mmCIF file of C-alpha atoms in Angstrom:
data_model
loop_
_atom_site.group_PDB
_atom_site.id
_atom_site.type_symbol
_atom_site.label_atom_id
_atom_site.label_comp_id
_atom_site.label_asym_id
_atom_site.label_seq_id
_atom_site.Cartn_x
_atom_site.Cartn_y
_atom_site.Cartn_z
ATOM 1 C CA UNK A 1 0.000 0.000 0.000
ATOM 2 C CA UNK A 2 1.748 3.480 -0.966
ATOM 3 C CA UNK A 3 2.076 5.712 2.220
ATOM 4 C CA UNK A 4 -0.477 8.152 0.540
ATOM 5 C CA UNK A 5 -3.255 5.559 0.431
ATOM 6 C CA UNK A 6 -1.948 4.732 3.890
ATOM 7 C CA UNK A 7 -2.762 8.318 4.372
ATOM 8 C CA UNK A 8 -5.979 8.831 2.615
ATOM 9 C CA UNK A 9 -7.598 5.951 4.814
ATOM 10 C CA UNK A 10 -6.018 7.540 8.040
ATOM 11 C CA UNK A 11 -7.584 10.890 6.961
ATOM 12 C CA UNK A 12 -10.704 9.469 6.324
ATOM 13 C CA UNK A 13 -10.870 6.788 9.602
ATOM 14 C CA UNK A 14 -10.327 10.082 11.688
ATOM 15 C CA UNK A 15 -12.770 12.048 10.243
ATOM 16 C CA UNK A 16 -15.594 9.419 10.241
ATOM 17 C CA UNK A 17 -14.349 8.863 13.983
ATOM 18 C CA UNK A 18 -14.875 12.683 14.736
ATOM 19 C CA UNK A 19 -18.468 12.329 13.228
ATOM 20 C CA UNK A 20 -19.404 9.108 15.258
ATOM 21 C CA UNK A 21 -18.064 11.232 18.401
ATOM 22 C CA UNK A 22 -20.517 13.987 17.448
ATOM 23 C CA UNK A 23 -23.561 11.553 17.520
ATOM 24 C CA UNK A 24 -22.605 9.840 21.167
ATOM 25 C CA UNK A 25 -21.549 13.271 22.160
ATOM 26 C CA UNK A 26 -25.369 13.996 21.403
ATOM 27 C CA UNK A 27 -27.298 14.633 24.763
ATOM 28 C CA UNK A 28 -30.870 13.452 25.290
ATOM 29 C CA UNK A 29 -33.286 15.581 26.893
ATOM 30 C CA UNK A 30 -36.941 16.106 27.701
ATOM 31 C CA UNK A 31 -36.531 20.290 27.061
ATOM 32 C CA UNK A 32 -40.167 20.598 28.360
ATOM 33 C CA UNK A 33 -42.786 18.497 30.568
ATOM 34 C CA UNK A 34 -45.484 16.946 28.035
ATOM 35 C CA UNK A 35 -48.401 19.593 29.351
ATOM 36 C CA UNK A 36 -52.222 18.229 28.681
ATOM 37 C CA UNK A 37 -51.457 18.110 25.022
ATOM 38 C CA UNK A 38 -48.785 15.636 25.495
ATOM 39 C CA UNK A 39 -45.824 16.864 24.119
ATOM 40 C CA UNK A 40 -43.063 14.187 25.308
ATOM 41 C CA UNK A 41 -40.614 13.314 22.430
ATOM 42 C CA UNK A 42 -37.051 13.223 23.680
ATOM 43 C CA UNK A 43 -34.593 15.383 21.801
ATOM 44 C CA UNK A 44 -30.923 15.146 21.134
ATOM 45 C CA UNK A 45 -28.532 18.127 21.693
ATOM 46 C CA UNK A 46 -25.166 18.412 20.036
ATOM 47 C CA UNK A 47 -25.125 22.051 21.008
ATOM 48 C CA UNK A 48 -25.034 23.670 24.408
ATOM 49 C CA UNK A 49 -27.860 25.910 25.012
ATOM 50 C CA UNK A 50 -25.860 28.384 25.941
ATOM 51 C CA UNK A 51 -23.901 28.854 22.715
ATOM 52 C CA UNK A 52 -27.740 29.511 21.095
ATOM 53 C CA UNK A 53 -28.808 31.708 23.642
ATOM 54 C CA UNK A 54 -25.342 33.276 23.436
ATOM 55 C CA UNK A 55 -25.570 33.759 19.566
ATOM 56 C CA UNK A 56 -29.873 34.677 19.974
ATOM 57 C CA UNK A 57 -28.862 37.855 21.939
ATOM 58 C CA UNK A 58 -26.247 39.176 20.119
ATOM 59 C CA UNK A 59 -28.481 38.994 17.184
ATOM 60 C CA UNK A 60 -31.466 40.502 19.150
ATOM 61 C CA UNK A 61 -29.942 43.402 20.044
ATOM 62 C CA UNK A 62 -28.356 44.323 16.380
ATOM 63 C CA UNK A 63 -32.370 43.799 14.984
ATOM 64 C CA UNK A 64 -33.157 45.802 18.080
ATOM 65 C CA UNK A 65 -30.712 48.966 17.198
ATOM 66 C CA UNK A 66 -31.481 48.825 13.787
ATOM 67 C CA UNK A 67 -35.159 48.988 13.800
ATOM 68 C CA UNK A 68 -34.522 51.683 16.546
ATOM 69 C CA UNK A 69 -32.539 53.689 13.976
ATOM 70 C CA UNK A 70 -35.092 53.316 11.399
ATOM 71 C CA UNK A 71 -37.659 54.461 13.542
ATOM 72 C CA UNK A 72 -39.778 51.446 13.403
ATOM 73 C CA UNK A 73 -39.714 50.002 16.746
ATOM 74 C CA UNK A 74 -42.532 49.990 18.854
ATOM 75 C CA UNK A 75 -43.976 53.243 17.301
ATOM 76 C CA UNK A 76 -47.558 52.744 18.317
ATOM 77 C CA UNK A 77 -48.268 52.974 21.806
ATOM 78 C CA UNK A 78 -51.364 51.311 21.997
ATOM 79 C CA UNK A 79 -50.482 48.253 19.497
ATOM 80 C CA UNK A 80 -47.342 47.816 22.193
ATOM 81 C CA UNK A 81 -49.244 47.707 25.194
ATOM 82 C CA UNK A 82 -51.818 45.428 24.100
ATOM 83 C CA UNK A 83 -49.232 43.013 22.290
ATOM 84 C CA UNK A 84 -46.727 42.959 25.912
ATOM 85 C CA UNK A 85 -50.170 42.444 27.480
ATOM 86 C CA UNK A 86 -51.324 39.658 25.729
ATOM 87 C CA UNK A 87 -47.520 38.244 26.061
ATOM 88 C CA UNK A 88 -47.761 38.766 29.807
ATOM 89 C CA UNK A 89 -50.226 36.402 30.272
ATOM 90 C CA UNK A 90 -49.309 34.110 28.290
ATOM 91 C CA UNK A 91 -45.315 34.055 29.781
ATOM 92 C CA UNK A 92 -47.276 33.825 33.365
ATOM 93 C CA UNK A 93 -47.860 30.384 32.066
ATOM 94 C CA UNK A 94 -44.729 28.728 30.648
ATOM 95 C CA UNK A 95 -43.695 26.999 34.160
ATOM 96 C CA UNK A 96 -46.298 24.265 32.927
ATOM 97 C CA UNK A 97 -43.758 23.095 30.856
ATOM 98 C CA UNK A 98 -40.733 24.413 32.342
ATOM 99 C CA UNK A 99 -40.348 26.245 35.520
ATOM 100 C CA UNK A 100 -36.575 27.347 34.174
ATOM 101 C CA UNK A 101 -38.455 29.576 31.450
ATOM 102 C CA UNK A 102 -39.773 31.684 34.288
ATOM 103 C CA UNK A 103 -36.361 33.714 34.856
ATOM 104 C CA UNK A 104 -35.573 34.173 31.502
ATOM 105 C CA UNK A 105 -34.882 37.637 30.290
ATOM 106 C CA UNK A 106 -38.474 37.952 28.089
ATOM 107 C CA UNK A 107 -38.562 40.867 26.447
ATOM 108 C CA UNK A 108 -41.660 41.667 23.911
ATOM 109 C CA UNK A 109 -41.095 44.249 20.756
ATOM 110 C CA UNK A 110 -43.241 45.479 18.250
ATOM 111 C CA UNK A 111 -41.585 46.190 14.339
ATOM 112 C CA UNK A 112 -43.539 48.024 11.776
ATOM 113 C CA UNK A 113 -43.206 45.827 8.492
ATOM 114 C CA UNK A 114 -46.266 44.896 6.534
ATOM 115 C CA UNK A 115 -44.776 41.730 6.654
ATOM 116 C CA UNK A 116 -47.377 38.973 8.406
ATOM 117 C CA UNK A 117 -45.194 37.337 11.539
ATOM 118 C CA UNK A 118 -43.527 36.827 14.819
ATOM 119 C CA UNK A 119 -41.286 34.916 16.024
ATOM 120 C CA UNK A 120 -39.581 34.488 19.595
ATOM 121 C CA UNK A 121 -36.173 33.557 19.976
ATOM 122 C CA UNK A 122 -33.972 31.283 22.649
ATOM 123 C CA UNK A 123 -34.516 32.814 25.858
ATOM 124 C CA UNK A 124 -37.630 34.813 25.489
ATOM 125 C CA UNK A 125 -36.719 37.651 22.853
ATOM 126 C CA UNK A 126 -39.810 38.265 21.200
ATOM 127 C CA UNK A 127 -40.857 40.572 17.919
ATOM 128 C CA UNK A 128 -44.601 40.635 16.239
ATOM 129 C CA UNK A 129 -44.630 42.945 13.418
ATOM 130 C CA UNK A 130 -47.096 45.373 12.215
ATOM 131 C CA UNK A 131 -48.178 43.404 9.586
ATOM 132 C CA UNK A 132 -49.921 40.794 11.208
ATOM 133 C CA UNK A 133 -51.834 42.951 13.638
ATOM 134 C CA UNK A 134 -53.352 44.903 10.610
ATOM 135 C CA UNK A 135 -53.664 42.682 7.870
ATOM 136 C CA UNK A 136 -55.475 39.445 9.819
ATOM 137 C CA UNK A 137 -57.050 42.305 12.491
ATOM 138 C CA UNK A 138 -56.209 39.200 14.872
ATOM 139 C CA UNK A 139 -58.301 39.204 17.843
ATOM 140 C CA UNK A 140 -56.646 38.763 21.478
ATOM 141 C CA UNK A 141 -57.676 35.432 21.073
ATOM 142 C CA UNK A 142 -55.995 35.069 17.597
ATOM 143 C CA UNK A 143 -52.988 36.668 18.782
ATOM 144 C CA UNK A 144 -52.406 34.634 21.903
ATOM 145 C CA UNK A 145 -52.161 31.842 19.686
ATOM 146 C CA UNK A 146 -49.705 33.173 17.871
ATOM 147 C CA UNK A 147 -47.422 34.383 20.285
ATOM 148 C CA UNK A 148 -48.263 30.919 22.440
ATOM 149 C CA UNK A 149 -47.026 28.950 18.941
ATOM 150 C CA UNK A 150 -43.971 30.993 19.011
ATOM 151 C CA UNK A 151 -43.060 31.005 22.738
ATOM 152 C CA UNK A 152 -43.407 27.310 22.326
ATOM 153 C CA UNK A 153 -41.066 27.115 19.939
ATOM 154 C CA UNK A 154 -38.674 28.463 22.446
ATOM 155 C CA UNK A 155 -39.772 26.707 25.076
ATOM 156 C CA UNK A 156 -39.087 22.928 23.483
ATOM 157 C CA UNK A 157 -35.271 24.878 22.099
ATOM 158 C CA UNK A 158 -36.293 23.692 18.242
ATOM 159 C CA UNK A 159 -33.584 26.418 17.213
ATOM 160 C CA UNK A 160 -31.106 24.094 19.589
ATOM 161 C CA UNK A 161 -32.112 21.080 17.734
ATOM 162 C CA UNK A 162 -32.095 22.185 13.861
ATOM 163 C CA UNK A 163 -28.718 23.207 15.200
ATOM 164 C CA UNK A 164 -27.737 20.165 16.261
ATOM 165 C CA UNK A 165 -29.202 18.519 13.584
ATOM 166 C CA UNK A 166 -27.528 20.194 11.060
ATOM 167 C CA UNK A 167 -23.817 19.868 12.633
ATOM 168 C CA UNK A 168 -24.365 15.983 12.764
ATOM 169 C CA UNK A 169 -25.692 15.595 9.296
ATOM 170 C CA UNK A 170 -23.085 17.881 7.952
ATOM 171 C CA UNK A 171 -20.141 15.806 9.586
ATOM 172 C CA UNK A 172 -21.459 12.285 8.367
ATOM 173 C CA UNK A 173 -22.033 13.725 4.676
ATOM 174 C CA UNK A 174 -18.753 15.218 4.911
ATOM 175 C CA UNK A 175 -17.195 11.770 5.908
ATOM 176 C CA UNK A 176 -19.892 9.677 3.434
ATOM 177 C CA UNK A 177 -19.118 11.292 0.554
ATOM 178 C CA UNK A 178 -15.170 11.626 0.583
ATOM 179 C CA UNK A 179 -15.294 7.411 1.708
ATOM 180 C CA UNK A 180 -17.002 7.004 -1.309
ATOM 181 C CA UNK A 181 -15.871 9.444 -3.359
ATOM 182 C CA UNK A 182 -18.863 11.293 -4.745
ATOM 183 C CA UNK A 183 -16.787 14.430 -5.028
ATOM 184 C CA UNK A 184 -19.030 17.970 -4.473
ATOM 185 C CA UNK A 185 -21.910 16.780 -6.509
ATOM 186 C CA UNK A 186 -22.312 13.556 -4.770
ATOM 187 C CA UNK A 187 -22.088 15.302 -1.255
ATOM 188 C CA UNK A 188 -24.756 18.167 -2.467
ATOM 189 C CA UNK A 189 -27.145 15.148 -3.731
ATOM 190 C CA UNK A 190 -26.858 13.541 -0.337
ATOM 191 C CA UNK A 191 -27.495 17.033 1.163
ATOM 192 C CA UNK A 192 -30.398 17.243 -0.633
ATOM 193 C CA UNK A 193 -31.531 13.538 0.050
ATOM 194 C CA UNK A 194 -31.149 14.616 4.123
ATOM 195 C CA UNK A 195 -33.213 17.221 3.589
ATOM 196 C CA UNK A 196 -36.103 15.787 1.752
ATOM 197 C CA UNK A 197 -35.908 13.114 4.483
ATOM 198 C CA UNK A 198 -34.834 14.126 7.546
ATOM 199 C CA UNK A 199 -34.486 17.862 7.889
ATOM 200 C CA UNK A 200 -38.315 19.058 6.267
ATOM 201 C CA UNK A 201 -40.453 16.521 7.939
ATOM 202 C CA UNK A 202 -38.600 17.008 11.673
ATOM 203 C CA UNK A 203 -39.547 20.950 10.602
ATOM 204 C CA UNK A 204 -43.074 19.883 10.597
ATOM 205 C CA UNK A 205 -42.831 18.045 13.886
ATOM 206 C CA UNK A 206 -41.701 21.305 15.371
ATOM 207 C CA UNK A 207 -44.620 23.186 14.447
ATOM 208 C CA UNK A 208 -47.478 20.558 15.258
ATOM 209 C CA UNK A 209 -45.166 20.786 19.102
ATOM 210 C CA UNK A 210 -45.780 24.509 18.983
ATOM 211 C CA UNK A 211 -49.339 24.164 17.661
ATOM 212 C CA UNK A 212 -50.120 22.086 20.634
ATOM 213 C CA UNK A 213 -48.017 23.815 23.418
ATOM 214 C CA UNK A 214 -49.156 26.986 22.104
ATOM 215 C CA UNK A 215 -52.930 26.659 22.172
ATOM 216 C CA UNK A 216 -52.395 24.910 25.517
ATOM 217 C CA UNK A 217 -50.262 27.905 26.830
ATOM 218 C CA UNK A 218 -53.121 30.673 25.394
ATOM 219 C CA UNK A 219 -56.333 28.211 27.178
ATOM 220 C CA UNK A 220 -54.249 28.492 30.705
ATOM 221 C CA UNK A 221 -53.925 32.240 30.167
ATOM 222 C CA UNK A 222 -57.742 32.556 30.000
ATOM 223 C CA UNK A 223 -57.731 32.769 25.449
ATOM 224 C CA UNK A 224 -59.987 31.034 24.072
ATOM 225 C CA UNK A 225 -57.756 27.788 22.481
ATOM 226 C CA UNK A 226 -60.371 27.546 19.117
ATOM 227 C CA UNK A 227 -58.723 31.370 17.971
ATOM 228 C CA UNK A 228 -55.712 28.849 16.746
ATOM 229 C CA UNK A 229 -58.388 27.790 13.866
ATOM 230 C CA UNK A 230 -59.685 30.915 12.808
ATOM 231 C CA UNK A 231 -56.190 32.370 12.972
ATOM 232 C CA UNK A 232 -54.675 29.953 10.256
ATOM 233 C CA UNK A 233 -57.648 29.865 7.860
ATOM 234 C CA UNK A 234 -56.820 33.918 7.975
ATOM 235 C CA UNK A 235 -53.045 33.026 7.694
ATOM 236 C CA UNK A 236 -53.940 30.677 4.992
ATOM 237 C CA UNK A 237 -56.038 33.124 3.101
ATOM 238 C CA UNK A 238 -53.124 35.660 3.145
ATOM 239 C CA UNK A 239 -50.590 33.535 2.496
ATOM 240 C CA UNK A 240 -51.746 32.847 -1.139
ATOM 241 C CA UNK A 241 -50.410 28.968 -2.768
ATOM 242 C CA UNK A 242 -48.509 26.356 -0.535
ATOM 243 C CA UNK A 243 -45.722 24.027 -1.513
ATOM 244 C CA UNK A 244 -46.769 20.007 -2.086
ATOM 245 C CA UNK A 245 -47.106 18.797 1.287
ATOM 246 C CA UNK A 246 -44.068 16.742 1.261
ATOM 247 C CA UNK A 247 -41.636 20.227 0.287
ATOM 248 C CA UNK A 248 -43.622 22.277 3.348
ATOM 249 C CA UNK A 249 -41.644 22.887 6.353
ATOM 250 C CA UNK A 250 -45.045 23.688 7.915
ATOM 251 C CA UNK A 251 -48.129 20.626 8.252
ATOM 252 C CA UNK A 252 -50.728 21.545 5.780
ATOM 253 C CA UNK A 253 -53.708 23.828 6.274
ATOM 254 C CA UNK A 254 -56.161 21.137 6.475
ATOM 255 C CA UNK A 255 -53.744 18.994 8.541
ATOM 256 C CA UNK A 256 -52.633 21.544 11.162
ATOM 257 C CA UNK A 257 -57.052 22.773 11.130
ATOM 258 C CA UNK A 258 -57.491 19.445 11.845
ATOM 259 C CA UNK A 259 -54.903 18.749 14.761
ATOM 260 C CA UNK A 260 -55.513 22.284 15.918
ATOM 261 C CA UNK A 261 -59.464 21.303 16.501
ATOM 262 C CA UNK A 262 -58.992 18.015 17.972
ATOM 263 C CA UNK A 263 -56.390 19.406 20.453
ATOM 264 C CA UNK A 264 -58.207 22.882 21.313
ATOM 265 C CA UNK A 265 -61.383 20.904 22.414
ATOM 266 C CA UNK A 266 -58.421 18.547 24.800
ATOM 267 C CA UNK A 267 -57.060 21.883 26.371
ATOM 268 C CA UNK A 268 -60.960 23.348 26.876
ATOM 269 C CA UNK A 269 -61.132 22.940 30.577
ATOM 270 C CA UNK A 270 -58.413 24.367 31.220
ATOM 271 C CA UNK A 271 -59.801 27.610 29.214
ATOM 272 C CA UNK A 272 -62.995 27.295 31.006
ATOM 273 C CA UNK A 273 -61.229 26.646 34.733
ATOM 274 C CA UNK A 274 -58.977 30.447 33.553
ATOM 275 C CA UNK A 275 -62.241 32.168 32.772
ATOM 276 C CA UNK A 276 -63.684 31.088 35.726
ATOM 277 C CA UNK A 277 -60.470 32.392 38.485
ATOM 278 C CA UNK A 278 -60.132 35.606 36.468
#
């Protein structure tokens, strides 16, 4: 064997040993308790949540400054106090899936975009933008189901687990295609394979886990959990086309209406039991 074969097969030994360290350096956790709704799939962590959260604020604060600059943070009073409100209560909840989420550093913002969304990152830094306030006219309802979808998000650390995801996949392609020598077009195929098989449908399993923490996080704040439906048939009406099914990184409409119903009616009590103590 010539000492650069001997070397080639070295190179390649080590790095699929550095990728199979990766995976059983993996943790597995429970990032949330499984609430009404159920939520108890275990998740693996190849990234420590304090690299994410690290990495969330750092890119909080530039949006921040920048929409500051632009003059199109928080410019409406009134649309700011009734969106922190509506977060409020539903934040007053999260210890029903993890105490921890309590003490983190929430902060609530309102951008004016006519884009439709919000989103809340790692460790409670929250944005809803103009946009969807206007353009669905989202009751408090409908907008506690939003913001309880997105808080969930945060909640089960999805951001944390595409992460980690993504850094294990990348290292076994890396290793798969150089042992077998598909060159860069071989390794962008088997990219593509991962995500068509892996990476999408785990992207829809994160949003039917916010779906369901979400609605069960608005009912405990005292929102009625059945806004979740009439919220996406609005989001669904402005949102135009959808992908096939099996290219969405998001369930259906008539899948996620039809989860959404089912698991609205399970959380009901508890929407009925907040009406009644407030």
């Amino acid at each position: 064997m010539k000492p650069d074969t001997r070397l080639g097969m070295a190179l390649k030994s080590a790095l699929l040993g550095a990728s199979l360290m990766t995976l059983i350096a993996c943790e597995t956790v429970q990032t949330t308790q499984g609430g009404v709704v159920g939520v108890n799939r275990e998740q693996k962590m190849a990234v420590a949540p304090e690299a994410i959260e690290h990495a969330a604020r750092e890119q909080y604060g530039q949006l921040i400054a920048q929409e500051g600059q632009k003059g199109t943070l928080n410019r409406n009073a009134a649309q700011v106090s009734r969106v922190r409100a509506v977060a409020g209560r539903i934040i007053s909840q999260v210890a029903a899936f993890r105490p921890d989420a309590r003490n983190w550093a929430w902060e609530v913002n309102v951008l004016t975009s006519p884009e439709v969304n919000a989103w809340c990152m790692p460790g409670g830094k929250m944005a809803v933008y103009t946009g969807l306030l206007e353009k669905l006219q989202v009751t408090d309802d409908e907008l506690a189901a939003v913001m309880g979808h997105e808080i969930a998000h945060a909640l089960r650390e999805h951001a944390r687990e595409r992460a980690s995801e993504q850094m294990v996949a990348g290292g076994f392609i890396s290793v798969g295609a150089a042992l077998l020598g598909l060159g860069e077009i071989g390794q962008q195929g088997a990219q593509y394979a991962y995500m068509g098989l892996i990476g999408l449908p785990n992207s829809r399993k994160h949003e039917t886990e916010a779906d369901r923490v979400g609605i069960e996080l608005a009912a405990r704040a005292g929102y009625d959990p059945r806004a979740a439906i009439t919220l996406w048939q609005k989001m669904g009406q402005v949102g135009g086309g959808q992908p096939p099914k099996f290219l969405s990184t998001h369930p259906s409409q008539s899948d996620r209406l039809s989860d959404l119903t089912a698991y609205s009616q399970r959380v009901m009590p508890l929407y009925e039991q907040a009406k009644r103590t407030r």
